[in-house]
C-alpha cells in the first residue's frame, strides 16, 4: 500500500482537529473545591489543573453570583460542599459555549464578590479563590480605630488577645503523620482562653474561633479593637528535616520595628491612632520628625515589654517541654508589629518532629503548654500590672513591692526618675520589665519601695 504526501497531510489534520479545544476537550479542569465560612466573609476555592481565565458578576432578584471559567471542564462534585453557615443556598454548574464552564451560586442575600488566582504551593496546586464578602456583618477592615478604655475604671481586666495561626485554606505546617498546624494551635488557643477567663482580673479574646483564615494585618487590628494589653500568637514550628525540636518564644526585632515605623508614618490614617496605649499620644498634630521619634519610642517600649513577658513564659515552658532556645528570639513577624501592644509569638514545638507531632496532637500536652503560657503571663503581670487594672489595685492593697506610679514627662530619663524617687535604675527596670533605659513620654512607671 502506497501512502502519498497528501494522505499524510490529511491524517495529520484529523489528529490536530481531534486534539483541539474546539473538538470538546477543555484546556483545564476543576479538580476539587472547598468552602470556608468566616465571620465577615465566605471563601470558595476551586482547585484547577492549570491557571484558569475567569470572570465573575452578580445578579439580583434573586441574588446570584455567576463564575465563568474559560476553556475549563468540571471534574469535581460541587454537591458535596457543606454550605451551612455560608450565604450560599445552592451551587449549579453547566458547560457554556462549548468548552467553557459556568458555576452559579444561589445566595440568601446580596454579597460583594472578590476573586483572585493562587499559584501552586507545597499543599495545593493552581487555585481560583472567590470571596463572598457579607457587608451587613462587621468588617475587620473597619477596626482600625482602637476602643479607648474608661479611665474612671480603676479595676479593669487585663485583656489578652490570643491568635491561633493559619486557618481555612492555609493549614500551616503539616507533620509527618498528617497533623495540621492550624488545628493544633486553635485547640491550644481555646485552652489558653479558658485559663485566662477563669482567673479574676483577666479577659481573653480569640482572633479566630473556627477554621477560617484571617489576614495577618487584620489580626493586629483585632487586638487594637479589644484594646489588648498583650497579644499572643500561637504556632507550631517546622523544618525541612525531622531533627529540630523544642518550644520558642519570639518578640519583634528592631529591624522589623524600623520598617513598621516607616509604614505607619506613610499611612495618613495612622496619624490619628493611639500610640503608647494608656498614654493616649496621637500623631495627627505632629510633624514628621516628632511623629517618627514618638513612634520609635513606642515601638521600643512595646518590644521591651514583649521580651519581658516572653522571658516569663519561657521559664514556665521549660518545666513542661524542651526549649529550642532558652532566650526570647526576635524576628520581623507581621503579627508582632503593633506599635503600642506588647506582642509575642509562641512556637509550641516542631510539628515536623515525629515525637513532638504526637505531643502537639495530644490534649494533655496542649493543656500543659497552655497552662505554662498562662502562668508566664500571670507572673509577668503580677510583677508589672498595667495601671488601672484589678491586679494593680490588689498589689497596692497588699502593700507589695510597688509603692506608687509615675507618669513620664518630657525631658525625663530613667536615671532621673530613679534618683528623684530614691530607688536604683536596676530596681525600676526589674519592676517595669524594661530591658534598657528607654522611657516614653506618657508612659506610666511602677515605683518600687525604697
Short mmCIF file of C-alpha atoms in Angstrom, two decimals:
data_model
loop_
_atom_site.label_atom_id
_atom_site.label_comp_id
_atom_site.label_asym_id
_atom_site.label_seq_id
_atom_site.Cartn_x
_atom_site.Cartn_y
_atom_site.Cartn_z
CA UNK A 1 0.00 0.00 0.00
CA UNK A 2 1.39 3.36 -1.08
CA UNK A 3 0.70 6.40 1.18
CA UNK A 4 1.06 9.73 -0.58
CA UNK A 5 2.13 13.04 0.94
CA UNK A 6 -1.46 14.28 0.57
CA UNK A 7 -2.71 11.29 2.64
CA UNK A 8 -0.19 12.13 5.38
CA UNK A 9 -1.34 15.73 5.49
CA UNK A 10 -4.98 14.66 5.72
CA UNK A 11 -4.16 12.27 8.58
CA UNK A 12 -2.22 14.98 10.42
CA UNK A 13 -5.14 17.40 10.04
CA UNK A 14 -7.53 14.83 11.55
CA UNK A 15 -5.24 14.35 14.57
CA UNK A 16 -4.87 18.11 15.16
CA UNK A 17 -8.61 18.71 14.93
CA UNK A 18 -9.37 15.80 17.26
CA UNK A 19 -6.99 17.20 19.90
CA UNK A 20 -8.01 20.85 19.63
CA UNK A 21 -10.20 22.52 22.30
CA UNK A 22 -12.87 23.16 19.72
CA UNK A 23 -13.33 19.41 19.48
CA UNK A 24 -14.68 19.28 23.03
CA UNK A 25 -11.55 18.84 25.18
CA UNK A 26 -11.08 21.75 27.60
CA UNK A 27 -7.60 23.01 28.37
CA UNK A 28 -8.01 22.68 32.14
CA UNK A 29 -10.33 21.13 34.71
CA UNK A 30 -11.78 21.93 38.13
CA UNK A 31 -10.44 19.00 40.15
CA UNK A 32 -11.83 19.90 43.57
CA UNK A 33 -13.47 22.60 45.66
CA UNK A 34 -13.57 23.76 49.30
CA UNK A 35 -15.60 26.32 51.20
CA UNK A 36 -14.53 28.21 54.35
CA UNK A 37 -17.17 30.32 56.18
CA UNK A 38 -15.69 33.15 58.30
CA UNK A 39 -17.43 35.83 60.42
CA UNK A 40 -17.37 38.53 57.72
CA UNK A 41 -16.93 36.55 54.51
CA UNK A 42 -17.04 33.09 52.94
CA UNK A 43 -14.17 31.78 50.83
CA UNK A 44 -14.83 29.37 47.96
CA UNK A 45 -11.73 27.71 46.47
CA UNK A 46 -11.59 25.80 43.18
CA UNK A 47 -8.60 23.50 42.56
CA UNK A 48 -7.70 23.67 38.87
CA UNK A 49 -5.28 21.59 36.84
CA UNK A 50 -3.67 24.76 35.46
CA UNK A 51 -4.20 28.50 35.65
CA UNK A 52 -7.72 29.46 34.60
CA UNK A 53 -9.07 32.61 32.97
CA UNK A 54 -12.34 33.65 34.57
CA UNK A 55 -14.92 36.39 35.09
CA UNK A 56 -17.48 36.90 37.86
CA UNK A 57 -20.61 39.04 38.07
CA UNK A 58 -23.60 39.38 40.38
CA UNK A 59 -27.32 39.15 39.61
CA UNK A 60 -30.23 40.38 41.73
CA UNK A 61 -33.82 39.29 42.38
CA UNK A 62 -32.93 36.60 43.28
CA UNK A 63 -29.35 37.10 44.48
CA UNK A 64 -26.81 35.08 42.48
CA UNK A 65 -23.12 35.09 41.69
CA UNK A 66 -22.02 33.81 38.28
CA UNK A 67 -18.49 32.45 37.80
CA UNK A 68 -17.45 31.83 34.19
CA UNK A 69 -14.25 29.84 33.57
CA UNK A 70 -12.84 29.81 30.08
CA UNK A 71 -11.76 26.57 28.42
CA UNK A 72 -12.49 24.62 31.61
CA UNK A 73 -14.42 21.45 32.43
CA UNK A 74 -15.82 20.26 35.76
CA UNK A 75 -14.24 17.16 37.27
CA UNK A 76 -15.42 17.66 40.88
CA UNK A 77 -18.75 17.09 42.62
CA UNK A 78 -19.83 20.51 43.90
CA UNK A 79 -22.90 18.98 45.56
CA UNK A 80 -20.67 17.57 48.30
CA UNK A 81 -19.73 21.01 49.64
CA UNK A 82 -21.12 21.83 53.09
CA UNK A 83 -22.91 25.16 52.57
CA UNK A 84 -24.02 25.60 56.19
CA UNK A 85 -23.00 28.88 57.90
CA UNK A 86 -22.48 30.45 54.47
CA UNK A 87 -24.68 32.76 52.34
CA UNK A 88 -24.77 30.10 49.57
CA UNK A 89 -28.05 28.16 49.29
CA UNK A 90 -27.16 26.06 46.24
CA UNK A 91 -24.43 25.66 43.62
CA UNK A 92 -25.31 24.94 39.99
CA UNK A 93 -22.97 24.33 37.05
CA UNK A 94 -23.14 23.65 33.32
CA UNK A 95 -20.94 23.76 30.20
CA UNK A 96 -21.11 27.00 28.24
CA UNK A 97 -20.01 27.99 24.75
CA UNK A 98 -18.61 24.56 24.05
CA UNK A 99 -15.57 24.28 26.32
CA UNK A 100 -16.32 26.91 28.98
CA UNK A 101 -17.77 26.26 32.44
CA UNK A 102 -20.39 28.35 34.22
CA UNK A 103 -20.88 28.00 38.00
CA UNK A 104 -23.85 29.79 39.59
CA UNK A 105 -24.14 30.40 43.34
CA UNK A 106 -27.71 30.88 44.55
CA UNK A 107 -27.39 33.26 47.51
CA UNK A 108 -29.52 34.09 50.53
CA UNK A 109 -28.72 37.81 50.13
CA UNK A 110 -26.55 40.15 48.09
CA UNK A 111 -22.81 39.93 48.70
CA UNK A 112 -19.72 41.78 47.49
CA UNK A 113 -17.59 39.34 45.43
CA UNK A 114 -13.83 39.27 45.06
CA UNK A 115 -11.73 36.76 43.11
CA UNK A 116 -8.05 36.04 42.54
CA UNK A 117 -5.70 33.23 41.47
CA UNK A 118 -3.15 31.45 43.65
CA UNK A 119 0.00 29.75 42.40
CA UNK A 120 0.81 26.17 43.49
CA UNK A 121 2.45 25.64 46.88
CA UNK A 122 3.55 22.60 48.90
CA UNK A 123 -0.05 21.77 49.81
CA UNK A 124 -2.14 22.72 46.76
CA UNK A 125 -1.87 23.23 43.01
CA UNK A 126 -3.41 26.07 40.98
CA UNK A 127 -6.43 27.65 42.67
CA UNK A 128 -9.20 30.09 41.84
CA UNK A 129 -10.36 31.83 45.02
CA UNK A 130 -13.75 33.57 45.26
CA UNK A 131 -14.53 35.57 48.41
CA UNK A 132 -18.14 36.36 49.25
CA UNK A 133 -17.96 39.44 51.48
CA UNK A 134 -21.04 39.93 53.66
CA UNK A 135 -21.29 43.70 54.04
CA UNK A 136 -24.12 43.50 56.59
CA UNK A 137 -21.63 41.98 59.05
CA UNK A 138 -18.88 43.91 60.83
CA UNK A 139 -15.83 44.03 58.61
CA UNK A 140 -12.41 43.55 60.13
CA UNK A 141 -11.21 46.35 57.85
CA UNK A 142 -13.34 48.78 59.89
CA UNK A 143 -11.49 48.03 63.11
CA UNK A 144 -8.54 50.39 62.59
CA UNK A 145 -9.73 52.77 65.32
CA UNK A 146 -8.96 51.49 68.82
CA UNK A 147 -11.54 51.45 71.57
CA UNK A 148 -10.49 53.83 74.35
CA UNK A 149 -10.78 52.40 77.84
CA UNK A 150 -12.85 54.09 80.51
CA UNK A 151 -10.17 55.83 82.55
CA UNK A 152 -12.53 56.06 85.56
CA UNK A 153 -12.47 52.28 85.98
CA UNK A 154 -9.56 51.51 88.31
CA UNK A 155 -10.17 47.75 88.48
CA UNK A 156 -10.48 46.75 84.85
CA UNK A 157 -9.47 43.36 83.48
CA UNK A 158 -6.19 42.76 81.70
CA UNK A 159 -7.10 41.98 78.08
CA UNK A 160 -5.14 39.21 76.35
CA UNK A 161 -5.85 38.62 72.65
CA UNK A 162 -4.93 35.10 71.54
CA UNK A 163 -4.20 34.49 67.87
CA UNK A 164 -4.38 30.93 66.53
CA UNK A 165 -2.15 30.98 63.46
CA UNK A 166 -3.18 29.98 59.91
CA UNK A 167 -6.70 28.54 59.33
CA UNK A 168 -9.03 27.74 56.47
CA UNK A 169 -7.23 27.40 53.15
CA UNK A 170 -3.91 27.86 54.97
CA UNK A 171 -3.22 24.68 57.01
CA UNK A 172 0.18 25.88 58.23
CA UNK A 173 2.86 23.23 58.69
CA UNK A 174 1.84 19.58 58.36
CA UNK A 175 3.55 16.88 60.41
CA UNK A 176 4.80 13.56 59.01
CA UNK A 177 1.67 11.91 60.46
CA UNK A 178 -0.66 14.42 58.81
CA UNK A 179 -1.31 16.63 61.85
CA UNK A 180 -2.14 20.16 60.70
CA UNK A 181 -0.75 23.18 62.50
CA UNK A 182 -3.99 25.16 62.14
CA UNK A 183 -5.93 22.52 64.12
CA UNK A 184 -3.35 22.17 66.89
CA UNK A 185 -2.95 25.90 67.53
CA UNK A 186 -6.71 26.58 67.55
CA UNK A 187 -7.20 23.86 70.18
CA UNK A 188 -4.32 25.30 72.21
CA UNK A 189 -5.67 28.85 71.88
CA UNK A 190 -9.06 27.75 73.17
CA UNK A 191 -7.45 26.06 76.19
CA UNK A 192 -5.45 29.22 76.90
CA UNK A 193 -8.63 31.29 76.58
CA UNK A 194 -10.35 29.12 79.21
CA UNK A 195 -7.44 29.51 81.64
CA UNK A 196 -7.30 33.29 81.22
CA UNK A 197 -11.05 33.75 81.61
CA UNK A 198 -11.07 31.59 84.75
CA UNK A 199 -8.68 33.95 86.58
CA UNK A 200 -10.23 37.12 88.11
CA UNK A 201 -8.66 40.24 86.64
CA UNK A 202 -8.17 38.75 83.17
CA UNK A 203 -10.23 38.56 80.00
CA UNK A 204 -9.32 36.69 76.80
CA UNK A 205 -10.33 37.23 73.17
CA UNK A 206 -9.62 34.98 70.16
CA UNK A 207 -8.79 36.39 66.73
CA UNK A 208 -10.41 33.36 65.08
CA UNK A 209 -12.90 30.95 66.61
CA UNK A 210 -13.15 28.47 63.73
CA UNK A 211 -11.41 27.03 60.71
CA UNK A 212 -11.06 30.12 58.51
CA UNK A 213 -8.20 32.40 57.53
CA UNK A 214 -7.65 35.97 58.73
CA UNK A 215 -5.16 38.27 57.05
CA UNK A 216 -2.06 38.86 59.19
CA UNK A 217 -2.61 42.62 59.40
CA UNK A 218 -6.24 42.11 60.41
CA UNK A 219 -5.15 40.02 63.38
CA UNK A 220 -3.34 43.02 64.85
CA UNK A 221 -6.38 45.20 64.08
CA UNK A 222 -8.48 42.84 66.18
CA UNK A 223 -6.03 43.25 69.06
CA UNK A 224 -6.42 47.02 68.75
CA UNK A 225 -10.20 46.71 68.66
CA UNK A 226 -10.16 44.93 72.01
CA UNK A 227 -7.54 47.39 73.34
CA UNK A 228 -5.32 44.48 74.28
CA UNK A 229 -2.69 44.64 77.00
CA UNK A 230 -0.97 41.66 75.37
CA UNK A 231 -1.16 39.88 72.00
CA UNK A 232 -0.15 36.20 71.91
CA UNK A 233 0.11 34.41 68.56
CA UNK A 234 0.26 30.59 68.84
CA UNK A 235 2.06 28.50 66.22
CA UNK A 236 3.84 25.16 65.74
CA UNK A 237 7.26 25.32 64.11
CA UNK A 238 8.52 23.18 61.20
CA UNK A 239 11.81 22.43 59.49
CA UNK A 240 12.87 20.57 56.37
CA UNK A 241 14.37 17.77 58.50
CA UNK A 242 12.72 15.97 61.46
CA UNK A 243 15.57 16.54 63.93
CA UNK A 244 14.89 20.06 65.35
CA UNK A 245 12.62 20.16 68.40
CA UNK A 246 11.58 22.38 71.28
CA UNK A 247 9.38 25.39 72.00
CA UNK A 248 10.36 29.01 71.28
CA UNK A 249 9.09 32.50 72.07
CA UNK A 250 9.58 35.41 69.66
CA UNK A 251 9.26 39.18 70.01
CA UNK A 252 9.58 41.79 67.25
CA UNK A 253 13.12 42.55 66.08
CA UNK A 254 14.43 46.11 65.97
CA UNK A 255 14.80 45.75 62.21
CA UNK A 256 11.13 44.83 61.95
CA UNK A 257 10.25 47.80 64.16
CA UNK A 258 12.16 50.18 61.91
CA UNK A 259 10.34 49.04 58.77
CA UNK A 260 7.00 49.20 60.56
CA UNK A 261 7.67 52.74 61.78
CA UNK A 262 8.16 53.83 58.18
CA UNK A 263 4.97 52.07 57.15
CA UNK A 264 2.91 53.75 59.86
CA UNK A 265 4.25 57.19 59.08
CA UNK A 266 3.49 56.65 55.39
CA UNK A 267 -0.19 55.91 56.04
CA UNK A 268 -2.17 59.02 56.89
CA UNK A 269 -4.95 57.11 58.68
CA UNK A 270 -2.44 56.02 61.32
CA UNK A 271 -1.70 59.61 62.26
CA UNK A 272 -4.78 59.86 64.48
CA UNK A 273 -4.31 56.43 66.01
CA UNK A 274 -3.28 55.93 69.62
CA UNK A 275 0.40 55.43 70.33
CA UNK A 276 1.68 54.32 73.71
CA UNK A 277 -1.50 52.63 74.95
CA UNK A 278 -2.69 54.39 78.11
CA UNK A 279 -0.59 57.45 77.29
CA UNK A 280 -3.06 58.38 74.57
CA UNK A 281 -0.48 60.09 72.35
CA UNK A 282 -1.64 60.85 68.80
CA UNK A 283 0.40 61.63 65.71
CA UNK A 284 -2.24 63.76 63.98
CA UNK A 285 -0.83 67.10 65.12
CA UNK A 286 2.87 66.17 64.95
CA UNK A 287 5.37 66.90 62.21
CA UNK A 288 7.18 64.00 60.53
CA UNK A 289 10.30 64.21 62.71
CA UNK A 290 8.46 64.31 66.05
CA UNK A 291 5.95 61.69 64.91
CA UNK A 292 8.83 59.41 63.95
CA UNK A 293 10.54 59.88 67.32
CA UNK A 294 7.33 59.18 69.26
CA UNK A 295 6.53 56.13 67.19
CA UNK A 296 10.07 54.79 67.53
CA UNK A 297 9.94 55.23 71.31
CA UNK A 298 6.58 53.48 71.45
CA UNK A 299 7.88 50.59 69.37
CA UNK A 300 10.93 50.27 71.62
CA UNK A 301 8.80 50.25 74.78
CA UNK A 302 6.50 47.64 73.23
CA UNK A 303 9.44 45.42 72.27
CA UNK A 304 10.92 45.75 75.78
CA UNK A 305 7.64 44.64 77.34
CA UNK A 306 7.32 41.81 74.80
CA UNK A 307 10.77 40.49 75.63
CA UNK A 308 9.92 40.78 79.33
CA UNK A 309 6.73 38.74 79.19
CA UNK A 310 8.37 36.30 76.76
CA UNK A 311 11.06 35.57 79.34
CA UNK A 312 8.46 34.72 81.98
CA UNK A 313 6.70 32.38 79.54
CA UNK A 314 9.93 30.60 78.61
CA UNK A 315 10.64 29.99 82.31
CA UNK A 316 7.31 28.16 82.58
CA UNK A 317 7.54 26.33 79.23
CA UNK A 318 10.89 24.87 80.25
CA UNK A 319 9.10 22.90 83.01
CA UNK A 320 6.71 21.12 80.61
CA UNK A 321 8.59 20.76 77.32
CA UNK A 322 12.01 21.04 75.75
CA UNK A 323 13.07 24.56 74.72
CA UNK A 324 14.55 25.16 71.27
CA UNK A 325 16.24 28.36 72.52
CA UNK A 326 16.43 29.44 76.17
CA UNK A 327 16.21 33.14 75.39
CA UNK A 328 13.47 35.17 73.70
CA UNK A 329 14.24 35.31 69.97
CA UNK A 330 13.43 38.33 67.81
CA UNK A 331 12.21 38.41 64.21
CA UNK A 332 10.16 40.64 61.88
CA UNK A 333 6.89 38.67 62.08
CA UNK A 334 3.99 40.75 60.71
CA UNK A 335 1.63 39.80 63.56
CA UNK A 336 4.04 41.28 66.11
CA UNK A 337 4.14 44.75 64.54
CA UNK A 338 1.63 46.63 66.67
CA UNK A 339 3.38 49.81 67.85
CA UNK A 340 1.77 50.02 71.29
CA UNK A 341 0.69 46.47 72.21
CA UNK A 342 3.28 44.06 73.64
CA UNK A 343 3.17 41.13 71.22
CA UNK A 344 4.75 37.68 71.33
CA UNK A 345 4.69 34.61 69.11
CA UNK A 346 4.83 31.21 70.83
CA UNK A 347 6.10 28.26 68.78
CA UNK A 348 4.73 25.36 70.86
CA UNK A 349 7.10 22.83 69.28
CA UNK A 350 8.24 21.38 65.95
CA UNK A 351 5.34 19.63 64.23
CA UNK A 352 7.90 18.31 61.72
CA UNK A 353 9.47 16.23 64.52
CA UNK A 354 7.51 12.92 64.83
CA UNK A 355 7.70 12.81 68.64
CA UNK A 356 6.68 16.44 69.05
CA UNK A 357 3.92 16.00 66.46
CA UNK A 358 2.38 13.33 68.69
CA UNK A 359 2.73 15.62 71.71
CA UNK A 360 1.18 18.60 69.93
CA UNK A 361 -1.80 16.47 68.87
CA UNK A 362 -2.31 15.30 72.48
CA UNK A 363 -4.98 17.12 74.50
CA UNK A 364 -2.97 16.53 77.67
CA UNK A 365 0.16 18.14 76.22
CA UNK A 366 -1.89 21.03 74.82
CA UNK A 367 -3.25 21.70 78.31
CA UNK A 368 0.28 21.66 79.79
CA UNK A 369 1.60 24.12 77.22
CA UNK A 370 -1.41 26.41 77.60
CA UNK A 371 -1.02 26.34 81.39
CA UNK A 372 2.69 27.21 81.10
CA UNK A 373 1.94 30.14 78.77
CA UNK A 374 -0.74 31.48 81.12
CA UNK A 375 1.42 31.03 84.22
CA UNK A 376 4.14 33.06 82.49
CA UNK A 377 1.67 35.79 81.54
CA UNK A 378 0.25 35.86 85.07
CA UNK A 379 3.70 36.03 86.67
CA UNK A 380 4.68 38.94 84.44
CA UNK A 381 1.53 40.97 85.08
CA UNK A 382 1.65 40.28 88.80
CA UNK A 383 5.11 41.83 88.77
CA UNK A 384 4.21 44.68 86.39
CA UNK A 385 0.40 45.16 86.48
CA UNK A 386 -0.92 47.72 83.95
CA UNK A 387 -2.25 50.89 85.62
CA UNK A 388 -5.97 50.89 86.37
CA UNK A 389 -6.27 47.10 86.47
CA UNK A 390 -7.56 44.87 89.26
CA UNK A 391 -4.06 43.39 89.61
CA UNK A 392 -2.55 46.85 90.12
CA UNK A 393 -5.21 47.67 92.74
CA UNK A 394 -4.63 44.37 94.55
CA UNK A 395 -0.89 44.97 94.60
CA UNK A 396 -1.37 48.38 96.22
CA UNK A 397 -3.80 46.93 98.77
CA UNK A 398 -1.37 44.21 99.70
CA UNK A 399 1.46 46.68 100.22
CA UNK A 400 3.57 44.90 97.64
CA UNK A 401 6.84 45.92 96.11
CA UNK A 402 5.24 48.83 94.20
CA UNK A 403 4.87 51.97 96.31
CA UNK A 404 3.48 54.36 93.67
CA UNK A 405 3.16 55.13 89.99
CA UNK A 406 4.84 57.88 87.96
CA UNK A 407 3.85 59.23 84.54
CA UNK A 408 6.90 60.04 82.40
CA UNK A 409 7.15 63.73 81.45
CA UNK A 410 9.02 65.42 78.62
CA UNK A 411 12.74 65.53 79.42
CA UNK A 412 12.61 62.62 81.89
CA UNK A 413 15.22 59.88 81.84
CA UNK A 414 15.07 56.59 83.68
CA UNK A 415 18.05 57.56 85.85
CA UNK A 416 16.43 60.90 86.75
CA UNK A 417 13.18 59.18 87.75
CA UNK A 418 15.14 56.66 89.83
CA UNK A 419 17.14 59.42 91.56
CA UNK A 420 14.02 61.51 92.27
CA UNK A 421 12.27 58.53 93.89
CA UNK A 422 15.39 57.27 95.70
CA UNK A 423 15.45 53.88 94.01
CA UNK A 424 18.02 52.23 91.77
CA UNK A 425 17.76 52.14 87.98
CA UNK A 426 18.00 48.34 88.11
CA UNK A 427 15.03 48.16 90.51
CA UNK A 428 12.98 50.38 88.18
CA UNK A 429 13.87 48.22 85.19
CA UNK A 430 13.11 44.98 87.04
CA UNK A 431 9.68 46.08 88.35
CA UNK A 432 8.64 47.52 84.96
CA UNK A 433 10.03 44.69 82.82
CA UNK A 434 12.44 47.01 80.97
CA UNK A 435 15.48 45.66 79.17
CA UNK A 436 17.10 49.07 78.55
CA UNK A 437 16.92 52.68 79.80
CA UNK A 438 14.43 53.95 77.18
CA UNK A 439 11.19 55.52 78.54
CA UNK A 440 8.30 57.05 76.58
CA UNK A 441 6.58 60.35 77.30
CA UNK A 442 3.22 59.49 78.88
CA UNK A 443 4.39 56.02 79.97
CA UNK A 444 3.40 55.01 83.50
CA UNK A 445 6.21 53.56 85.60
CA UNK A 446 5.71 51.47 88.72
CA UNK A 447 7.92 52.89 91.50
CA UNK A 448 9.16 50.18 93.88
CA UNK A 449 9.56 50.66 97.63
CA UNK A 450 12.93 52.13 98.53
#
